[in-house]
Coordinates of C-alpha atoms and ligand atoms in Angstrom, one line a residue:
M1 CA -70.4 26.1 -83.8
G2 CA -68.1 22.9 -83.9
N3 CA -68.6 19.8 -81.8
D4 CA -70.0 20.5 -78.4
A5 CA -69.6 17.4 -76.2
A6 CA -72.1 18.7 -73.6
L7 CA -74.9 19.2 -76.2
S8 CA -74.1 15.8 -77.7
R9 CA -74.5 14.2 -74.4
S10 CA -77.9 16.0 -73.7
G11 CA -78.9 14.8 -77.1
Q12 CA -78.2 11.2 -76.4
G13 CA -78.7 11.1 -72.6
G14 CA -82.1 12.6 -72.2
S15 CA -81.4 15.8 -70.0
L16 CA -83.0 19.1 -70.9
P17 CA -80.8 21.6 -72.6
N18 CA -80.6 25.3 -71.8
W19 CA -82.8 26.6 -74.6
G20 CA -80.7 29.4 -75.6
D21 CA -77.7 27.1 -76.1
V22 CA -79.6 24.9 -78.7
I23 CA -81.7 27.5 -80.5
R24 CA -79.7 30.4 -82.0
P25 CA -81.0 33.0 -84.6
D26 CA -79.7 31.0 -87.6
H27 CA -78.7 27.5 -86.3
I28 CA -80.4 24.9 -84.1
H29 CA -78.9 21.9 -82.5
G30 CA -79.8 18.5 -84.0
S31 CA -80.6 17.0 -80.6
L32 CA -83.9 19.0 -80.6
Y33 CA -85.2 16.3 -82.9
T34 CA -83.8 13.3 -81.1
N35 CA -83.8 13.9 -77.3
P36 CA -86.5 12.1 -75.6
A37 CA -86.5 14.7 -72.7
V38 CA -87.1 17.5 -75.2
F39 CA -90.1 15.4 -76.5
E40 CA -91.6 15.1 -73.0
A41 CA -91.1 18.8 -72.3
E42 CA -92.8 19.7 -75.6
L43 CA -95.8 17.6 -74.6
E44 CA -96.0 19.6 -71.4
R45 CA -95.2 23.1 -72.6
I46 CA -96.7 23.0 -76.1
W47 CA -99.2 20.2 -76.7
R48 CA -100.9 20.3 -73.2
R49 CA -100.7 24.0 -73.0
T50 CA -101.3 26.0 -76.3
W51 CA -104.4 25.7 -78.6
V52 CA -104.3 22.6 -80.7
Y53 CA -106.6 22.1 -83.8
V54 CA -108.7 19.1 -83.2
G55 CA -111.6 18.9 -85.8
H56 CA -114.2 20.7 -87.8
E57 CA -117.8 21.1 -86.8
S58 CA -119.0 19.7 -90.1
E59 CA -117.6 16.3 -88.8
V60 CA -120.2 16.1 -86.2
P61 CA -123.2 17.7 -87.9
K62 CA -126.2 16.1 -85.9
P63 CA -126.7 15.9 -82.1
F64 CA -124.9 12.8 -80.6
D65 CA -122.5 12.6 -83.5
Y66 CA -119.0 11.9 -82.5
V67 CA -115.5 11.3 -84.1
M68 CA -112.2 10.2 -82.6
K69 CA -109.6 12.7 -82.6
S70 CA -106.3 13.7 -80.5
I71 CA -104.4 16.4 -78.9
G72 CA -100.8 15.5 -79.4
P73 CA -100.7 11.7 -78.5
E74 CA -103.7 12.0 -76.3
P75 CA -107.0 10.4 -77.5
I76 CA -109.9 12.8 -77.6
I77 CA -113.5 12.4 -78.6
M78 CA -115.1 15.2 -80.4
T79 CA -118.9 15.1 -79.8
R80 CA -122.1 17.1 -80.4
G81 CA -124.3 17.1 -77.6
R82 CA -128.1 17.1 -77.1
D83 CA -127.8 20.8 -76.9
G84 CA -126.0 21.2 -80.3
Q85 CA -122.8 22.2 -78.6
V86 CA -119.5 20.7 -79.7
H87 CA -117.7 19.0 -76.7
L88 CA -114.2 17.6 -76.4
V89 CA -113.7 14.8 -73.8
H90 CA -110.7 12.5 -73.2
N91 CA -111.1 9.0 -74.6
R92 CA -109.9 7.4 -71.4
C93 CA -112.0 5.6 -68.9
P94 CA -111.7 7.0 -65.3
H95 CA -111.8 3.5 -63.9
R96 CA -108.7 1.7 -65.4
G97 CA -107.7 3.9 -68.3
K98 CA -109.2 1.9 -71.3
H99 CA -110.4 3.8 -74.5
V100 CA -114.2 4.1 -74.0
C101 CA -114.7 4.9 -77.7
V102 CA -113.2 2.4 -80.0
V103 CA -115.2 3.0 -83.3
E104 CA -113.8 5.8 -85.3
K105 CA -117.1 7.8 -85.7
G106 CA -120.7 7.4 -85.4
N107 CA -123.8 8.6 -83.5
A108 CA -124.2 7.6 -79.9
R109 CA -126.0 9.0 -76.9
S110 CA -123.4 7.4 -74.6
F111 CA -120.1 5.5 -74.6
T112 CA -119.7 2.3 -72.8
C113 CA -116.2 1.2 -71.8
P114 CA -115.5 -2.4 -73.1
Y115 CA -113.6 -3.4 -69.9
H116 CA -116.1 -3.3 -66.9
G117 CA -119.0 -1.6 -68.7
W118 CA -119.0 1.9 -67.2
S119 CA -121.1 4.1 -69.4
F120 CA -120.8 7.9 -70.0
D121 CA -123.0 10.6 -71.6
N122 CA -121.5 11.8 -74.8
D123 CA -120.2 15.0 -73.2
G124 CA -118.6 13.3 -70.3
P125 CA -120.7 12.7 -67.1
I126 CA -120.9 9.1 -65.9
R127 CA -124.2 7.4 -66.6
G128 CA -123.9 4.2 -64.7
M129 CA -121.6 1.3 -63.7
P130 CA -122.6 -2.5 -63.5
F131 CA -123.3 -3.7 -60.0
P132 CA -123.6 -0.3 -58.6
S133 CA -123.8 -1.2 -54.9
G134 CA -120.1 -1.6 -55.1
Y135 CA -120.0 2.2 -55.4
D136 CA -122.4 3.1 -52.6
G137 CA -121.3 6.4 -51.0
V138 CA -118.9 7.4 -53.9
D139 CA -119.2 10.8 -55.6
R140 CA -120.0 9.9 -59.1
D141 CA -119.6 13.4 -60.3
L142 CA -115.7 12.7 -59.9
L143 CA -116.0 9.8 -62.2
G144 CA -116.8 11.1 -65.5
L145 CA -114.7 11.4 -68.6
G146 CA -112.1 14.2 -68.5
K147 CA -113.2 17.3 -70.4
V148 CA -110.7 19.4 -72.4
A149 CA -110.2 22.5 -70.3
R150 CA -111.0 25.0 -73.1
V151 CA -112.8 24.6 -76.4
A152 CA -113.3 27.2 -79.0
S153 CA -113.9 27.3 -82.7
Y154 CA -113.2 29.7 -85.5
K155 CA -115.3 29.5 -88.7
G156 CA -116.0 25.9 -87.8
F157 CA -112.5 24.9 -86.9
V158 CA -112.5 23.6 -83.4
F159 CA -109.5 23.9 -81.3
G160 CA -108.9 22.7 -77.8
S161 CA -106.4 23.7 -75.1
L162 CA -105.6 21.4 -72.1
A163 CA -104.7 24.5 -70.0
A164 CA -107.5 26.1 -68.1
E165 CA -105.8 29.6 -68.7
G166 CA -103.9 31.2 -71.4
P167 CA -104.5 33.5 -74.4
T168 CA -107.9 33.1 -76.2
L169 CA -108.2 31.2 -79.5
E170 CA -108.5 34.5 -81.4
E171 CA -105.4 36.0 -79.5
H172 CA -103.4 32.8 -80.4
L173 CA -104.5 32.8 -84.2
G174 CA -103.7 36.5 -84.5
G175 CA -103.0 37.5 -88.2
A176 CA -103.3 33.8 -89.3
K177 CA -107.1 34.1 -89.0
Y178 CA -107.2 35.7 -92.3
A179 CA -106.4 32.4 -94.0
L180 CA -109.5 30.8 -92.5
D181 CA -111.6 33.6 -93.6
A182 CA -110.1 33.3 -97.1
L183 CA -110.7 29.6 -97.2
C184 CA -114.4 30.1 -96.2
N185 CA -114.9 32.7 -98.9
L186 CA -114.0 30.0 -101.4
S187 CA -117.4 28.5 -100.7
P188 CA -120.5 30.1 -102.3
E189 CA -122.0 29.6 -98.9
G190 CA -119.1 30.7 -96.9
E191 CA -118.3 27.4 -95.2
V192 CA -115.7 24.7 -95.3
E193 CA -116.8 21.2 -94.9
I194 CA -114.6 18.2 -93.8
T195 CA -116.7 15.4 -95.0
S196 CA -114.4 13.0 -97.1
G197 CA -112.7 11.1 -94.2
F198 CA -108.9 11.1 -93.4
L199 CA -105.9 9.1 -94.7
K200 CA -103.3 8.7 -92.0
H201 CA -99.6 8.8 -93.1
K202 CA -97.1 7.5 -90.4
V203 CA -93.7 9.1 -90.7
R204 CA -90.6 8.1 -88.9
A205 CA -89.7 11.7 -88.1
N206 CA -89.9 14.2 -85.2
W207 CA -93.1 16.3 -85.6
K208 CA -91.1 19.6 -86.0
F209 CA -89.6 18.4 -89.3
L210 CA -93.1 18.2 -90.6
V211 CA -94.2 21.6 -89.2
E212 CA -91.1 23.2 -90.7
N213 CA -91.4 21.6 -94.1
E214 CA -95.0 22.8 -94.6
T215 CA -93.9 26.3 -95.2
D216 CA -90.5 25.6 -96.5
G217 CA -90.7 27.4 -99.9
Y218 CA -87.0 26.3 -100.7
H219 CA -87.7 22.5 -101.3
P220 CA -90.5 22.2 -103.8
A221 CA -88.5 23.0 -106.9
F222 CA -86.2 20.1 -106.1
T223 CA -88.1 17.6 -103.8
H224 CA -91.2 17.8 -106.1
A225 CA -89.5 18.4 -109.4
S226 CA -90.7 15.0 -110.8
I227 CA -94.5 15.5 -110.0
F228 CA -94.4 19.1 -111.3
E229 CA -92.8 17.8 -114.6
V230 CA -95.2 14.7 -115.0
A231 CA -98.3 16.9 -114.2
G232 CA -97.2 19.8 -116.4
S233 CA -97.8 21.9 -113.4
R234 CA -97.1 25.7 -113.1
I235 CA -96.5 25.3 -109.3
A236 CA -92.7 25.3 -109.8
E237 CA -92.8 28.9 -111.0
L238 CA -94.2 29.9 -107.6
Y239 CA -91.1 28.5 -105.8
G240 CA -88.5 29.9 -108.1
S241 CA -86.0 32.7 -107.5
D242 CA -87.9 35.1 -109.6
S243 CA -91.2 34.5 -107.8
L244 CA -93.1 37.4 -106.3
C245 CA -94.6 35.0 -103.7
V246 CA -93.7 35.8 -100.1
A247 CA -92.8 33.7 -96.9
R248 CA -94.4 35.3 -93.9
D249 CA -94.1 34.8 -90.1
F250 CA -97.3 35.8 -88.4
G251 CA -95.9 35.1 -84.9
N252 CA -97.1 32.7 -82.4
G253 CA -95.4 30.0 -84.6
H254 CA -97.9 30.5 -87.6
T255 CA -96.2 30.8 -91.0
E256 CA -97.4 31.0 -94.5
M257 CA -96.4 30.9 -98.1
D258 CA -98.3 33.7 -99.6
L259 CA -98.9 32.8 -103.2
R260 CA -101.3 35.6 -104.0
P261 CA -98.7 38.0 -105.6
E262 CA -98.0 35.5 -108.5
F263 CA -101.9 34.6 -109.0
R264 CA -102.7 38.3 -109.0
K265 CA -100.0 38.8 -111.7
R266 CA -101.5 35.9 -113.8
D267 CA -104.9 37.6 -113.3
E268 CA -106.7 34.3 -114.2
P269 CA -109.6 33.0 -111.9
M270 CA -108.9 29.4 -110.8
S271 CA -105.3 29.5 -111.7
W272 CA -104.5 28.6 -108.2
F273 CA -106.3 25.3 -108.8
G274 CA -104.4 24.8 -112.0
T275 CA -107.5 25.1 -114.1
S276 CA -109.7 27.9 -115.6
A277 CA -113.1 29.4 -114.9
E278 CA -114.4 27.8 -118.0
K279 CA -113.8 24.3 -116.7
L280 CA -115.9 25.0 -113.5
P281 CA -119.0 26.8 -114.8
D282 CA -121.3 25.7 -112.0
Y283 CA -118.9 26.8 -109.3
V284 CA -118.1 30.1 -111.0
A285 CA -122.0 30.9 -111.4
R286 CA -122.5 30.1 -107.8
M287 CA -119.7 32.3 -106.6
N288 CA -120.8 35.1 -108.9
A289 CA -124.5 34.9 -107.4
A290 CA -123.0 34.8 -103.8
Y291 CA -120.5 37.5 -104.0
G292 CA -121.1 39.5 -107.1
E293 CA -118.8 39.3 -110.1
K294 CA -116.0 41.7 -109.0
K295 CA -115.6 40.2 -105.5
A296 CA -116.1 36.6 -106.7
R297 CA -113.2 37.1 -109.4
E298 CA -110.9 38.5 -106.8
I299 CA -111.5 35.5 -104.4
M300 CA -111.1 33.1 -107.4
I301 CA -107.9 34.6 -108.4
D302 CA -106.3 34.7 -104.7
G303 CA -107.3 31.2 -104.2
S304 CA -106.8 29.1 -101.2
P305 CA -104.1 29.8 -98.5
H306 CA -100.9 27.8 -97.8
I307 CA -100.5 28.2 -94.0
M308 CA -99.1 26.3 -91.1
I309 CA -101.1 27.1 -87.8
F310 CA -98.8 26.1 -85.2
P311 CA -98.6 23.5 -83.9
N312 CA -100.5 21.1 -86.0
L313 CA -103.0 22.6 -88.7
F314 CA -101.6 22.8 -92.2
I315 CA -103.8 24.2 -94.9
A316 CA -102.2 23.4 -98.3
E317 CA -104.5 24.9 -100.9
I318 CA -106.5 21.9 -101.7
Q319 CA -106.1 19.8 -98.6
M320 CA -105.8 19.9 -94.9
F321 CA -103.1 18.1 -92.9
V322 CA -103.3 17.6 -89.1
I323 CA -100.0 16.7 -87.6
Q324 CA -99.8 14.4 -84.6
P325 CA -96.6 13.6 -82.6
I326 CA -96.5 10.0 -81.2
S327 CA -92.9 9.8 -80.0
V328 CA -89.7 11.7 -80.5
D329 CA -89.1 10.1 -83.7
L330 CA -92.6 9.0 -84.8
S331 CA -95.5 11.3 -86.3
V332 CA -98.7 10.7 -88.1
Q333 CA -100.2 13.2 -90.6
H334 CA -104.0 13.0 -91.0
V335 CA -104.9 14.2 -94.5
T336 CA -108.3 15.2 -96.0
P337 CA -109.4 17.1 -99.1
L338 CA -110.9 20.5 -98.4
Q339 CA -114.5 20.6 -99.5
F340 CA -116.4 23.8 -99.9
K341 CA -120.2 24.0 -99.2
G342 CA -122.2 24.6 -102.3
A343 CA -119.5 23.7 -104.7
P344 CA -120.0 20.2 -105.9
D345 CA -118.1 20.2 -109.1
L346 CA -115.0 21.9 -107.5
N347 CA -115.3 19.5 -104.5
R348 CA -115.1 16.4 -106.9
R349 CA -112.0 17.7 -108.3
L350 CA -110.5 18.5 -104.9
R351 CA -111.1 14.9 -103.9
Q352 CA -109.4 13.6 -107.1
Q353 CA -106.3 15.9 -106.8
T354 CA -105.9 15.1 -103.2
M355 CA -105.9 11.4 -103.9
G356 CA -103.3 12.0 -106.7
S357 CA -101.0 14.2 -104.4
V358 CA -101.4 12.7 -100.9
G359 CA -103.4 9.5 -101.3
P360 CA -101.8 6.0 -100.7
A361 CA -100.0 6.2 -104.0
G362 CA -99.9 9.9 -104.2
F363 CA -96.8 11.6 -105.7
L364 CA -96.5 14.6 -103.4
L365 CA -96.5 13.5 -99.8
A366 CA -94.2 10.5 -100.6
D367 CA -91.6 12.9 -101.8
D368 CA -91.8 14.9 -98.5
A369 CA -91.9 11.8 -96.3
V370 CA -88.6 10.6 -97.9
M371 CA -87.0 14.0 -96.8
Y372 CA -88.4 14.0 -93.2
E373 CA -87.4 10.5 -92.5
G374 CA -83.9 11.3 -94.2
T375 CA -83.4 14.3 -92.0
Q376 CA -84.5 12.3 -88.9
R377 CA -81.8 9.8 -89.6
G378 CA -79.3 12.6 -90.3
V379 CA -79.7 14.4 -87.1
H380 CA -78.5 11.3 -85.1
F381 CA -75.2 11.8 -86.5
T382 CA -72.6 14.6 -85.7
N383 CA -70.2 16.7 -87.5
P384 CA -71.7 19.1 -88.0
E385 CA -74.1 18.8 -85.1
W386 CA -75.9 22.1 -86.0
L387 CA -78.6 22.7 -88.7
Y388 CA -78.4 26.1 -90.6
L389 CA -81.6 28.1 -91.2
G390 CA -80.1 31.5 -92.1
R391 CA -81.3 31.5 -95.7
G392 CA -82.4 35.2 -96.5
R393 CA -81.9 36.5 -93.1
H394 CA -80.2 39.6 -94.5
R395 CA -83.2 40.5 -96.7
E396 CA -86.0 40.1 -94.2
R397 CA -88.5 42.9 -94.1
I398 CA -91.6 44.0 -92.3
D399 CA -94.8 44.1 -94.3
A400 CA -97.5 46.7 -94.2
D401 CA -99.3 44.6 -91.5
G402 CA -96.2 44.4 -89.2
Y403 CA -95.4 40.8 -90.0
R404 CA -91.8 39.6 -90.9
I405 CA -91.6 38.5 -94.6
G406 CA -89.0 37.3 -96.9
E407 CA -88.7 35.9 -100.5
I408 CA -90.5 32.6 -101.0
T409 CA -87.4 30.4 -100.8
D410 CA -86.2 32.2 -97.6
E411 CA -86.2 30.5 -94.2
V412 CA -88.1 33.4 -92.5
T413 CA -90.9 30.9 -91.7
T414 CA -88.5 28.3 -90.1
R415 CA -86.9 31.0 -88.0
G416 CA -90.3 32.2 -87.0
I417 CA -91.3 28.7 -85.8
W418 CA -88.1 28.3 -83.8
S419 CA -88.4 31.6 -82.2
H420 CA -91.9 30.9 -81.0
Y421 CA -90.9 27.4 -79.9
R422 CA -88.1 28.8 -77.7
S423 CA -90.4 31.2 -76.0
L424 CA -92.8 28.4 -75.2
M425 CA -90.1 26.0 -74.0
E426 CA -88.6 28.7 -71.9
A427 CA -91.9 29.5 -70.2
A428 CA -91.5 26.6 -67.9
Ligands
FES1 FE1 -113.4 1.2 -68.2 FE2 -113.0 -0.6 -66.2 S1 -111.6 0.3 -67.5 S2 -114.8 0.1 -66.9
FE2 FE1 -93.2 19.3 -100.0

């Protein structure tokens, strides 16, 4: 696994590697994070091909509501049409390419391009252009906003695929769907709401470092030791070598840290949130009324999932992150607190905790950002050129549902991400 001049050159020079040469079962080559040609190929084979999370239906509750979103680096507008349907259109004028929508969110029946004034219905078709005689004889149907080829939602989570064909959203989500179901069950009304706005954190790191980190159960005890100590948190117990929690690879690049075994051992409702049922009496009463005491208790013990839905949606118990690649060494994480419909007292605390952990002066995300940026700097250097991700490979096993699992600190998740990545990159 020593120095490999040919691979080093591909890392520097921008040519595409043979994927099997740079992705091995327990090693990957550092150039995968630095090679601009690899990044361009990822845009083509991952971001413009698979299902990518875009937004949540609750962000556009009324007809003509819209919000600016993205699929990879590409700007997208999520809108709700007159018919109540959610649409995804490209935020790029068909005339000369300008963004047609420049205000982050709002309610508009149409968008007017600021450059030469072409206007478009909020689901894409062109409405008009100034001095129209200049377009006599032109087929206007060809001059609307581009539409995202496929749009589908699951439990209010809206995904888009820029490829006209491929697996359905449900096939893509596979076993990871359970996490979105579990999340909605935490609402007495069975729905998540994304209503608190987003913070955007720019990170000088390749997007894959972020994806890997989200379900890396090895780092919290070290990277986040200071916040766990200051907050008197019991989270560190979950990520220790004696933890019963499990790292799981769902396939299709989706991975999770399943924390339920430890929460079930504690047998304390709301322990997942670092609190108790007594501190949230209104929420508990609403949950009991909605699900019955037995089922409500189970839901409140299991808590919220910790899952990375490939390639860009990370549910981190109390908040949601959306990962956006900008260039080979620049990414943005869009962060918002999860909010549960019909749970005002819980929601208030979710917002406060989110500000404390991933807000502008939050403790948690800053810890992680130092690590992503440090690893990004590190992979530019050689000797060794390879990264090792073999932790716990000898003790991987298959769970009752057929998914590969390991101990919470094992890199079964990272290996799962790279295995799927390789299959996508090889499917040229
Ligand atoms: Fe939009 Fe000209 S670029 S109208
Ligand atoms: Fe972390």
